[in-house]
Coordinates of C-alpha atoms and ligand atoms in Angstrom, one line a residue:
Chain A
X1 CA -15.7 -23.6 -15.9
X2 CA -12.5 -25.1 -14.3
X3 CA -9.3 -25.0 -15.5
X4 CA -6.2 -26.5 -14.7
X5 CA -3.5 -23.4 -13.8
X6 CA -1.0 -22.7 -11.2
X7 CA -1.1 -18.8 -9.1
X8 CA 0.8 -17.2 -11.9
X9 CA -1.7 -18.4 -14.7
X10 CA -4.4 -18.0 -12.6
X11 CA -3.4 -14.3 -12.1
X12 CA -2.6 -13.8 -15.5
X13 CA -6.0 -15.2 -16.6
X14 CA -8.1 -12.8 -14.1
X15 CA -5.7 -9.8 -15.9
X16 CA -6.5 -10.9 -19.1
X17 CA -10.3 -10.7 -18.2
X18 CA -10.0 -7.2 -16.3
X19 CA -8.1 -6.1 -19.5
X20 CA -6.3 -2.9 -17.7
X21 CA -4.8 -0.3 -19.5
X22 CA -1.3 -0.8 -19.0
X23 CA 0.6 -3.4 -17.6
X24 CA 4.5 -2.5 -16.6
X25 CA 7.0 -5.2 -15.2
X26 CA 10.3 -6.4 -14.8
X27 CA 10.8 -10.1 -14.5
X28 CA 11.6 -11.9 -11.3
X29 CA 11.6 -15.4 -9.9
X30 CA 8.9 -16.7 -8.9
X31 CA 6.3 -14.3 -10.4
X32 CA 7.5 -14.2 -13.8
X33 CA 5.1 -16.1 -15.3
X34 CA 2.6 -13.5 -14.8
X35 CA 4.1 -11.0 -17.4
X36 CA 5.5 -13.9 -19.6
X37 CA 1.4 -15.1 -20.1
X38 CA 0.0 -11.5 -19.9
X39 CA 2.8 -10.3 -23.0
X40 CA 1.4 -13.5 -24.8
X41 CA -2.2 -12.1 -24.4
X42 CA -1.0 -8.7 -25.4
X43 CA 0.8 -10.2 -28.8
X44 CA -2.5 -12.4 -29.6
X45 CA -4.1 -9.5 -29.7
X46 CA -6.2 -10.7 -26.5
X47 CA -6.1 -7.7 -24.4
X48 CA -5.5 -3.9 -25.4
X49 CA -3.0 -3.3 -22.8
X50 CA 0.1 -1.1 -23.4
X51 CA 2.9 -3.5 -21.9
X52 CA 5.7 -2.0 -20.7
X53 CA 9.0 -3.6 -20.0
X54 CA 10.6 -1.3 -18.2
X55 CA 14.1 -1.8 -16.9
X56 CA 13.4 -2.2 -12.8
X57 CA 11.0 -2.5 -10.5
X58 CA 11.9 0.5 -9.1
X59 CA 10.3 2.1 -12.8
X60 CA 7.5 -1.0 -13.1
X61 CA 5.8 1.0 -9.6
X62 CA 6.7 4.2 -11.3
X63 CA 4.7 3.1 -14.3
X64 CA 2.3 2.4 -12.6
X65 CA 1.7 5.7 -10.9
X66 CA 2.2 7.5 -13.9
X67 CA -0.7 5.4 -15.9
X68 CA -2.8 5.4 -12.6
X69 CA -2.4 9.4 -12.1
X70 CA -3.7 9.9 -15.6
X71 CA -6.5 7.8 -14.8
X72 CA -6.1 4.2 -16.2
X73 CA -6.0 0.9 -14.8
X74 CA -2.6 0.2 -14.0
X75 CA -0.7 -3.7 -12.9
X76 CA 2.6 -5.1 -12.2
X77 CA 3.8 -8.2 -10.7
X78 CA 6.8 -8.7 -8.6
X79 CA 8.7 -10.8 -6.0
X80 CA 11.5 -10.7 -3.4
X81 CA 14.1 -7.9 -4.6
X82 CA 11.7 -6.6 -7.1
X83 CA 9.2 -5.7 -4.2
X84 CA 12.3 -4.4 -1.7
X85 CA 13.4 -2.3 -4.9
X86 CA 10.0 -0.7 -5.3
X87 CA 9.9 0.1 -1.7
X88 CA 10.0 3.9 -1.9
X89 CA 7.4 4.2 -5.3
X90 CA 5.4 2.1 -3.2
X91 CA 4.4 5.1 -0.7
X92 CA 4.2 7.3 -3.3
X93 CA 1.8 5.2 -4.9
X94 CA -0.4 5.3 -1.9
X95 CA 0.3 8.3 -0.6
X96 CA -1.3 10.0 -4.2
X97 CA -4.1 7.1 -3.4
X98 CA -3.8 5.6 -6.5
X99 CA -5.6 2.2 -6.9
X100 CA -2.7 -0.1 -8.4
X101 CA -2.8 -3.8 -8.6
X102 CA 0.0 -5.2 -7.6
X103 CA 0.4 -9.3 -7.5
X104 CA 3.5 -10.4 -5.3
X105 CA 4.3 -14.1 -5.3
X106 CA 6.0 -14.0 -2.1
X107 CA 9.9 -14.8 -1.7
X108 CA 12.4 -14.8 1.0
X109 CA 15.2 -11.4 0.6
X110 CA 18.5 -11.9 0.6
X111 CA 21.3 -12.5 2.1
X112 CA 21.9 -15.8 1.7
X113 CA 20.1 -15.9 -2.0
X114 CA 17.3 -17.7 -1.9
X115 CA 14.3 -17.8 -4.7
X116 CA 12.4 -20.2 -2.5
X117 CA 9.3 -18.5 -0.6
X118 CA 8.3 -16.7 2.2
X119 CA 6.4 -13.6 3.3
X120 CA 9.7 -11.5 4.2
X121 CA 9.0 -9.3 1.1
X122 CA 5.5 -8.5 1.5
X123 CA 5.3 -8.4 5.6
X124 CA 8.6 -5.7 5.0
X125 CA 6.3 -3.5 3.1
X126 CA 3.1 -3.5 5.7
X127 CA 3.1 0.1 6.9
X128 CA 3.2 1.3 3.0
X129 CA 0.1 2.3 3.3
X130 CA -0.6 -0.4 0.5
X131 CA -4.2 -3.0 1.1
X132 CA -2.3 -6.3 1.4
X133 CA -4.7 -9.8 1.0
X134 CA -3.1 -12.8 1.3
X135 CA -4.1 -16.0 -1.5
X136 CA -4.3 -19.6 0.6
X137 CA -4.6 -21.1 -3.4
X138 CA -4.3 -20.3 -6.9
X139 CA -8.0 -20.2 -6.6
X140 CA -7.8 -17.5 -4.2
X141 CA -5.1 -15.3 -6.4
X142 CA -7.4 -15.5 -9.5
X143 CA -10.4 -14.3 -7.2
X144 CA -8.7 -11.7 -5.3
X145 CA -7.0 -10.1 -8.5
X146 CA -10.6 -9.9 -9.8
X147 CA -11.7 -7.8 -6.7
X148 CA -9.0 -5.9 -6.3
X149 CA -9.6 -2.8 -9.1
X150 CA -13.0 -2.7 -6.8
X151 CA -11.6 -2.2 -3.5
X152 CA -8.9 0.0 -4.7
X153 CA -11.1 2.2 -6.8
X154 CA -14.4 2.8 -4.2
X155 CA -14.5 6.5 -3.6
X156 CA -13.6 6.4 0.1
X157 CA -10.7 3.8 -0.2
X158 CA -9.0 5.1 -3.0
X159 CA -5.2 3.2 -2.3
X160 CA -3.5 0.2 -4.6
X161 CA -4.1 -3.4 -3.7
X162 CA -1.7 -5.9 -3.4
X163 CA -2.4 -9.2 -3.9
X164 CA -0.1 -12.0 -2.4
X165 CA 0.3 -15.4 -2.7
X166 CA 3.1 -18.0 -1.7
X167 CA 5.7 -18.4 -4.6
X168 CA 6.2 -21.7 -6.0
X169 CA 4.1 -23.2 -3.1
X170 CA 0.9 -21.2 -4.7
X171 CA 3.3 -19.7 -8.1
X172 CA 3.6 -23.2 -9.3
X173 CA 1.1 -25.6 -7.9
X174 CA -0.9 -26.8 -10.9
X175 CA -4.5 -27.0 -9.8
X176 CA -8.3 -26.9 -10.6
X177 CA -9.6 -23.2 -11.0
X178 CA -13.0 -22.3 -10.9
X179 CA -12.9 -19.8 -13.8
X180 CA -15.3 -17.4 -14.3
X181 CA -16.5 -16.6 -17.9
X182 CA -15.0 -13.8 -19.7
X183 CA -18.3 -11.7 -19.7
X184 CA -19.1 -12.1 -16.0
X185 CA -15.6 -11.2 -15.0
X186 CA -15.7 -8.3 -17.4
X187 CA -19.6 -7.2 -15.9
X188 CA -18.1 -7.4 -12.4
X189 CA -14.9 -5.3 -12.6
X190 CA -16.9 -3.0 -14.9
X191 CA -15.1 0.3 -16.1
X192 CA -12.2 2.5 -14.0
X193 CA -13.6 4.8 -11.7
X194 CA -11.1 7.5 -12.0
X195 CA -10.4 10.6 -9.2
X196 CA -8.9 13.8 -10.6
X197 CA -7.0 12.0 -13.2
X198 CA -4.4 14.1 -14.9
X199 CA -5.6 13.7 -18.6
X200 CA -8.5 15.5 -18.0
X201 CA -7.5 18.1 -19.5
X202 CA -10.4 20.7 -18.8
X203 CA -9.6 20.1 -15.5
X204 CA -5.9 20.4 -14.9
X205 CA -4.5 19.0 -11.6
X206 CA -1.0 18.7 -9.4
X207 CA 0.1 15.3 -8.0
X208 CA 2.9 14.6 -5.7
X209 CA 3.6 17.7 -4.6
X210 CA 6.0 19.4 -2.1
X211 CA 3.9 19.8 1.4
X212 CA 5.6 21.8 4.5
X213 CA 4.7 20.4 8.4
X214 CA 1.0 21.9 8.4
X215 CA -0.3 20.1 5.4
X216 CA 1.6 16.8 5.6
X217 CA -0.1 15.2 8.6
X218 CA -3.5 15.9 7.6
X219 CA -3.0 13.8 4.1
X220 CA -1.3 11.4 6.3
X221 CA -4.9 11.0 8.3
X222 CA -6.8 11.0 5.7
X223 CA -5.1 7.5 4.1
X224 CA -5.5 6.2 7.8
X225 CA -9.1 6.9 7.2
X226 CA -9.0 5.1 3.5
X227 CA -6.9 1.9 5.0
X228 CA -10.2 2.4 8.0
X229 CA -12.9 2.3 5.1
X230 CA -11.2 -0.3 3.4
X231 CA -12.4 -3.2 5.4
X232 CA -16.1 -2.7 5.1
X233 CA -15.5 -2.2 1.5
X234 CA -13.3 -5.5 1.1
X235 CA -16.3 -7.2 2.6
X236 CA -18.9 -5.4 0.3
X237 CA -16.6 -6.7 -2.4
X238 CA -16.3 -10.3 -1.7
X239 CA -20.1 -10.8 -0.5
X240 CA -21.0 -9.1 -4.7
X241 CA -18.5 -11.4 -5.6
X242 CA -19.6 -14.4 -4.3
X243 CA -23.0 -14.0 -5.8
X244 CA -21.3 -14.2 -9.1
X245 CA -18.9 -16.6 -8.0
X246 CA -20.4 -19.1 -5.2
X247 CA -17.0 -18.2 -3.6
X248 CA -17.8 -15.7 -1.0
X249 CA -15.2 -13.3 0.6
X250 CA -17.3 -11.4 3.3
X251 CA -15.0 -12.3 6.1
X252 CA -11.7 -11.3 6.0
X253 CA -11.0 -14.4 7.9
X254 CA -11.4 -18.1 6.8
X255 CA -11.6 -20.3 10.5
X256 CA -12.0 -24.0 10.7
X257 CA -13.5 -25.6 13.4
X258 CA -12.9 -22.6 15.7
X259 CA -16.3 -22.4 17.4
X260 CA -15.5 -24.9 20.5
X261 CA -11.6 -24.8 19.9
X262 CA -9.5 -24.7 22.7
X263 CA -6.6 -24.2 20.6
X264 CA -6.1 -22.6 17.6
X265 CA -3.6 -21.8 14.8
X266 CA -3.8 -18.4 13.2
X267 CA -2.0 -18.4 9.9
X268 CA -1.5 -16.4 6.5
X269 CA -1.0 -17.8 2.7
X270 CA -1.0 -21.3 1.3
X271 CA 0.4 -23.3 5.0
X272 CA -3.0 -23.2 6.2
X273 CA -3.6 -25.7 4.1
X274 CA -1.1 -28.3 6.2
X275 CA -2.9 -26.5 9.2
X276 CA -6.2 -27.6 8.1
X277 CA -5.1 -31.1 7.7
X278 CA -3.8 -31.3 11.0
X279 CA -6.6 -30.0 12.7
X280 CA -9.1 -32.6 10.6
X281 CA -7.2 -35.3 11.8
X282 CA -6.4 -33.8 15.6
X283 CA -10.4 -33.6 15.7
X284 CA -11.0 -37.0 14.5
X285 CA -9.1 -38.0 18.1
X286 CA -11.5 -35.7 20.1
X287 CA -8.7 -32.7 20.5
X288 CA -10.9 -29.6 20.5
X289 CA -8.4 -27.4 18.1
X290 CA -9.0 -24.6 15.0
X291 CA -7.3 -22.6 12.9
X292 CA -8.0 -18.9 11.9
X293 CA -6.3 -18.0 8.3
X294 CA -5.8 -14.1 8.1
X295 CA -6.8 -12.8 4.3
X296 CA -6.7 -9.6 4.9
X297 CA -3.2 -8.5 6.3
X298 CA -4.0 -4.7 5.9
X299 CA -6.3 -3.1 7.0
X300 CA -6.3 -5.7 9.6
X301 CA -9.0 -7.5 10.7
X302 CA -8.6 -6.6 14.6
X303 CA -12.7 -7.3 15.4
X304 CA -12.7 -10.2 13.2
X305 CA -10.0 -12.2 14.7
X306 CA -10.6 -11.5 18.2
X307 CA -14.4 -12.0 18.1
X308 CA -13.2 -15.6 16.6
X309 CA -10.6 -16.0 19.3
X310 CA -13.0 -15.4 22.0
X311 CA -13.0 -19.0 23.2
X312 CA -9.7 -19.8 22.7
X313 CA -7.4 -20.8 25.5
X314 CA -4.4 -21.3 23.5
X315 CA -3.7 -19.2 20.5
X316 CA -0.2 -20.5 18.2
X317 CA 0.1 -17.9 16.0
X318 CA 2.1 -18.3 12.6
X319 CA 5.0 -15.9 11.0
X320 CA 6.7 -16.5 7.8
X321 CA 8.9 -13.9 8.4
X322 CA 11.4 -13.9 11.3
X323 CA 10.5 -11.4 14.4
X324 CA 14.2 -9.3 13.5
X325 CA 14.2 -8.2 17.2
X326 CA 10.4 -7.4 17.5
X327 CA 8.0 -9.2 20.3
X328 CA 7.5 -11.8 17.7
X329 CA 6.9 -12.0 14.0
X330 CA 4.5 -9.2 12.5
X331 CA 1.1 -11.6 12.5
X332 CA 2.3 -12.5 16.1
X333 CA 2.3 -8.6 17.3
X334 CA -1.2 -8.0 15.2
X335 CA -3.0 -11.0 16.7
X336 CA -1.7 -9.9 20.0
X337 CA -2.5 -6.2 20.4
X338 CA -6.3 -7.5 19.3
X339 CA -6.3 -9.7 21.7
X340 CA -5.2 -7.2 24.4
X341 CA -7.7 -4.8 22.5
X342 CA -10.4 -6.4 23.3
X343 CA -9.5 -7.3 27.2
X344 CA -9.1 -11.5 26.1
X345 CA -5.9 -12.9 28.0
X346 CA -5.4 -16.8 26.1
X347 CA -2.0 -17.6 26.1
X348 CA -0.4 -16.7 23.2
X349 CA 2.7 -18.3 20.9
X350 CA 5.2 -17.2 18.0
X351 CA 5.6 -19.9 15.7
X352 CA 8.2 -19.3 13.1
X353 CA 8.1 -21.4 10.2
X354 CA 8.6 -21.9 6.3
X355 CA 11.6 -19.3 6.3
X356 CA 13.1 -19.7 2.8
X357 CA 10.2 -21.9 2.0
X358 CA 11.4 -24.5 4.7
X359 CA 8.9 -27.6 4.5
X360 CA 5.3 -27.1 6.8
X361 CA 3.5 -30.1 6.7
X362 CA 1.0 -31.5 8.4
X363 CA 3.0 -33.6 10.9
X364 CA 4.7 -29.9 11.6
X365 CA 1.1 -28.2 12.5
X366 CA 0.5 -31.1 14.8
X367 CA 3.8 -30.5 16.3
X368 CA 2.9 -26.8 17.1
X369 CA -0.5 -27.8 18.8
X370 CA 1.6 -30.5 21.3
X371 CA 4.2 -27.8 21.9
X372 CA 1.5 -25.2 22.9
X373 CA 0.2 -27.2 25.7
X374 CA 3.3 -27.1 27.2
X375 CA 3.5 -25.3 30.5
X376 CA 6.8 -23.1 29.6
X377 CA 7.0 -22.9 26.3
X378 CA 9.3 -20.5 24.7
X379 CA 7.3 -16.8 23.0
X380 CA 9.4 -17.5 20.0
X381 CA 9.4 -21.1 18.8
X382 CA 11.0 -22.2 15.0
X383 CA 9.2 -25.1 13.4
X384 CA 11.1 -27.5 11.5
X385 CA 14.4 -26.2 12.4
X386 CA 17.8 -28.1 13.1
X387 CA 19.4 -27.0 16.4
Chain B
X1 CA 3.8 32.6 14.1
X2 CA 2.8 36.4 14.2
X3 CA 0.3 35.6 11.8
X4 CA -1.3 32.3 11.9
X5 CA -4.2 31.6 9.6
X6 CA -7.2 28.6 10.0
X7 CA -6.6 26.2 7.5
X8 CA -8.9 23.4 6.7
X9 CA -8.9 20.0 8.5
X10 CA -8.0 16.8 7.0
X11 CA -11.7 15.8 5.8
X12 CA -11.6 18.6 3.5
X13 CA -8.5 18.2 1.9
X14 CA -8.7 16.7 -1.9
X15 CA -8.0 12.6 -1.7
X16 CA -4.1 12.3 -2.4
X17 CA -3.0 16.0 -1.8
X18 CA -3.8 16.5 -5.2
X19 CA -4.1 20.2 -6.0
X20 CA -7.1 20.9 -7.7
X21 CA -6.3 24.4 -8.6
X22 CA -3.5 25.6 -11.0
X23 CA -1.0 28.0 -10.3
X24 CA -2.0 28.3 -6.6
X25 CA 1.4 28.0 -5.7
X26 CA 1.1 31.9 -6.2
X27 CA -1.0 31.9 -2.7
X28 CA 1.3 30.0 -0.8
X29 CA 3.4 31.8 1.7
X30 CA 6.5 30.6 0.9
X31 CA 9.1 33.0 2.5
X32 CA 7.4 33.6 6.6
X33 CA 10.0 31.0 7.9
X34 CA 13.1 32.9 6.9
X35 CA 15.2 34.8 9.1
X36 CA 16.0 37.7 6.3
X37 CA 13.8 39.5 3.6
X38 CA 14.3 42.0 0.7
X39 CA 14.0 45.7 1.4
X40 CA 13.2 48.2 -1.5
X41 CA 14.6 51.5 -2.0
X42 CA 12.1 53.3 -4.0
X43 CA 14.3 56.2 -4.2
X44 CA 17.0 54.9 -6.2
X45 CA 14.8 52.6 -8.5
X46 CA 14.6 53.1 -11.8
X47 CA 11.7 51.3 -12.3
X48 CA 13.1 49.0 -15.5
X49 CA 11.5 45.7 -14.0
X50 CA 14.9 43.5 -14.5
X51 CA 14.0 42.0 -10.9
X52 CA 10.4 40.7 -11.9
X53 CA 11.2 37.9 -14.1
X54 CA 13.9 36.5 -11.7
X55 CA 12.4 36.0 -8.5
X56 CA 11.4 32.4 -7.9
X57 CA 8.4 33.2 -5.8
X58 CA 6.6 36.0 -6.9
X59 CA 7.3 38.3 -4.8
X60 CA 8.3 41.2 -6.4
X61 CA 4.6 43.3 -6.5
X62 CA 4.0 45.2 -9.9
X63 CA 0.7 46.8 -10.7
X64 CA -1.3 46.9 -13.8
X65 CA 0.4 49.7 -15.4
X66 CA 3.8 47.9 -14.6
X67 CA 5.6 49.8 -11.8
X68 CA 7.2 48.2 -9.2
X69 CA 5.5 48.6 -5.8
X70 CA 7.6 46.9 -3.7
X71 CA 8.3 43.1 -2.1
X72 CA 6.0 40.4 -0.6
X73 CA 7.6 39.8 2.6
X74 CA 5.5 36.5 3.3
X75 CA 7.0 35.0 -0.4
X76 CA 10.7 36.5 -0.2
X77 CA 12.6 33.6 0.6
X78 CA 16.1 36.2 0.8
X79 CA 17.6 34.4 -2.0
X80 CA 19.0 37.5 -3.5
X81 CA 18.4 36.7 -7.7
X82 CA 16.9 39.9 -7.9
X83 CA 19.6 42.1 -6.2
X84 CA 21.7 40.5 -8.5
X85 CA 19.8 41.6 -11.6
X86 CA 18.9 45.2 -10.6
X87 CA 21.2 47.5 -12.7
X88 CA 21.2 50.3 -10.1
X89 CA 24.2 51.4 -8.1
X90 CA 24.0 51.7 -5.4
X91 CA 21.3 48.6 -5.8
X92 CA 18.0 49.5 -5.1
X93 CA 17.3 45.8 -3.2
X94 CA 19.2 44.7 -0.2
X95 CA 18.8 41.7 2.1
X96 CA 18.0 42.8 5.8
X97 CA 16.9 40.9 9.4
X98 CA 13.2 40.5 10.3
X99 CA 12.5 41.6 13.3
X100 CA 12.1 38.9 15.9
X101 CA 8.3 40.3 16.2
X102 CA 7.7 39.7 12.1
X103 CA 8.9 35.6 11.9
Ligands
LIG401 S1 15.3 38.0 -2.6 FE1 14.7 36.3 -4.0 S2 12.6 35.8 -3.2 FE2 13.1 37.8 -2.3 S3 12.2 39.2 -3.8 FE3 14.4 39.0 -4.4 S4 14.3 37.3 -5.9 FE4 12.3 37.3 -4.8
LIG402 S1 15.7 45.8 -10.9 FE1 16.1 47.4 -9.4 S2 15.8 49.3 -10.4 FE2 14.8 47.7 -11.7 S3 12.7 47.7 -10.9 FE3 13.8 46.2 -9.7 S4 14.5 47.3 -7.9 FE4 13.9 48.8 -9.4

């Protein structure tokens, strides 16, 4: 069944059919859609959720881990600040490995203020210990957010998911979605698989505990070994849900054209869609050129993307963040250190673009495969910038 | 370091550091990184049990019948609550050094 919806109403819509048990937010631009549909749901009558609008994000998270300890499904949605605020709830949340949802529709942080988009929010919080995949489309957000609960839950992942997708760029494009009915969502998601939840009451348990230096690294390692587990799991996931679906999500990479590519663009989040335009018509003139999107940010798919970069002579890899001092922009140094992993030596770029949701089109991908043939071309390069 | 135990590797440690079992904060040895611990003088105690309910980390040993057999120097953390509560004079608790051999 399609509907017409943009990311927010898309997510909202796969919420509605996972029903969870509670659902805590705080508002923020451009994500607040999410819990302005979901509330509507929850005053119809629509879903049994307990909606709480708490007064931060900083208390959304903490909602969260409360209702997820006691062994419920628990949501929030959040942007920008809202993410940055939740920052330290956020490790708590995975380091008690409990299997939140979390939909971020990705915006730049201040200073200057800015509500456009870009992944500065969600790239900040990488090493939270939280699953991060990455929506191209509101398609993509409604699908994800129906695995998530699945990944999050499996007995040896066990961390929260968060699900991202560009704001306004995905937030607010109005498009057709492939909806599932209600019933199949529902039969798919199935019921909370719960760990040690607190309201067990036979069965009374501690989380979040004080831990001195010979406990503390061990449950460290062992949420290493979750994030490990996670990326066969994602792919069991996605492969069950494309036989419901048609849409399957095995690969935690999408690649276009990449078999004989000579060069390739590896991206994240809605651009690849200007990228995939580029390369269509860059093919039509003969130029051997692909691009590799990246859906799965963490765990990262480090066999994936170098097995599909084998070939490649000339790898521009995409950041929507900027590289604040490091070797490049996070995606740059991931792509990188895979490539060195597994002994292949292409030349490799930094392409900065879409900072504060700067314009990427089409023309602007072409521009980054002509700049990547140049013989001394810069690491760090900034599309679409004035000098 | 004097006494070291084994304790279990990461792959058998409950998902989340969740504590599966209540109250075992009791077997945790809270006090073997401190520098001082509580000595008892059994002479002068009176044996009224005013220290018990004050120490934070169980370490004042009582038996069954309810006498007071002396201090768990692995929990005494050398806070001192439970010099302050015994009525005896002189008190029959004091704080001393460990012995380099004992931390
Ligand atoms: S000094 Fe503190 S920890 Fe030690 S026995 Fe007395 S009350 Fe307990
Ligand atoms: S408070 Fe003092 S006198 Fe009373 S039991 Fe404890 S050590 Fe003995």
């Amino acid at each position: 069944m399609q509907k017409i919806l943009n990311g927010n109403e898309a997510v909202a819509l796969a919420l509605k059919q996972i029903n969870p048990d509670v659902f805590a937010a705080y508002p923020i631009t451009p994500s607040t859609h999410i819990p302005e549909v979901f509330s509507s749901y929850v005053a119809n009558g629509e879903v049994d959720t307990e909606f709480v609008p708490v007064e931060s994000e900083h208390s959304a998270m903490s909602a969260c881990i409360g209702a997820a300890a006691s062994g419920v499904r628990a949501v929030t949605a959040t942007a920008s600040q809202g993410l940055a605020y939740m920052h330290e709830v956020l490790w708590n949340a995975s380091g008690m490995r409990l299997p939140i949802l979390l939909a971020n529709a990705n915006r730049a942080l201040s200073a200057p203020l800015s509500i456009h988009g870009d992944h500065s929010d969600s790239m900040s919080q990488r090493d939270t210990g939280w699953i991060q995949l990455y929506a191209d489309s509101p398609q993509e957000a409604y699908d994800l957010t129906l695995q998530a609960y699945l990944i999050g839950e499996n007995a040896k992942v066990r961390l929260p998911v968060m699900v991202c997708f560009d704001g306004f760029e995905t937030s607010h494009l109005s498009t057709n979605v492939e909806v599932l009915e209600d019933k199949v969502a529902k039969d798919f998601v199935g019921e909370v698989k719960t760990l040690n939840p607190l309201l067990d009451l036979e069965n009374p348990v501690t989380y979040g505990s004080y831990t001195n230096p010979d406990w503390f690294f061990e449950m460290r390692r062992s949420q290493h070994e979750g994030m490990q587990n996670a990326q066969k799991i994602i792919s069991e996931v996605g492969k069950s849900f494309g036989k419901i679906s048609g849409r399957d999500y095995a690969e935690p990479i999408e690649t276009l054209e990449i078999e004989d590519a000579e060069s390739v663009i590896v991206i994240v989040g809605a651009s690849s869609g200007s990228a995939t335009e580029a390369v269509v018509k860059l093919r039509s003139k003969g130029k051997k050129v692909g691009m590799l999107r990246v859906r799965s940010f963490r765990p990262f798919p480090f066999e994936a993307v170098a097995n599909a970069l084998k070939k490649a002579k000339r790898v521009a890899v995409c950041d929507k963040t900027m590289p604040a001092g490091g070797v490049g922009g996070p995606l740059f140094a991931e792509v990188s250190a895979a490539l060195l992993a597994n002994n292949l030596n292409p030349k490799v770029v930094n392409f900065i673009y879409g900072i504060g949701q700067r314009q990427f089109s089409p023309t602007h991908a072409e521009e980054i495969f002509a700049k990547l043939e140049e013989k001394d071309c810069e690491r760090i390069n900034f599309v679409n910038l004035r000098e | 370091m004097s006494k070291e135990k084994k304790l279990p590797g990461w792959k058998s440690l409950p998902i989340g550091g969740v504590i599966l079992n209540p109250g075992s904060s009791r077997e945790y040895n809270t006090g073997n990184w401190v520098r001082e611990t509580c000595k008892w003088n059994k002479e002068s105690c009176i044996n009224c049990n005013l220290c018990w309910p004050v120490c934070p980390e169980n370490a004042i040993l009582v038996d069954k019948a309810g006498n007071m057999i002396g201090i768990d120097e692995e929990k005494c953390t050398a806070c001192g609550l439970c010099i302050t509560a015994c009525p005896t004079n002189p008190k029959s608790l004091k704080l001393e050094s460990k012995k380099l051999e004992e931390i």
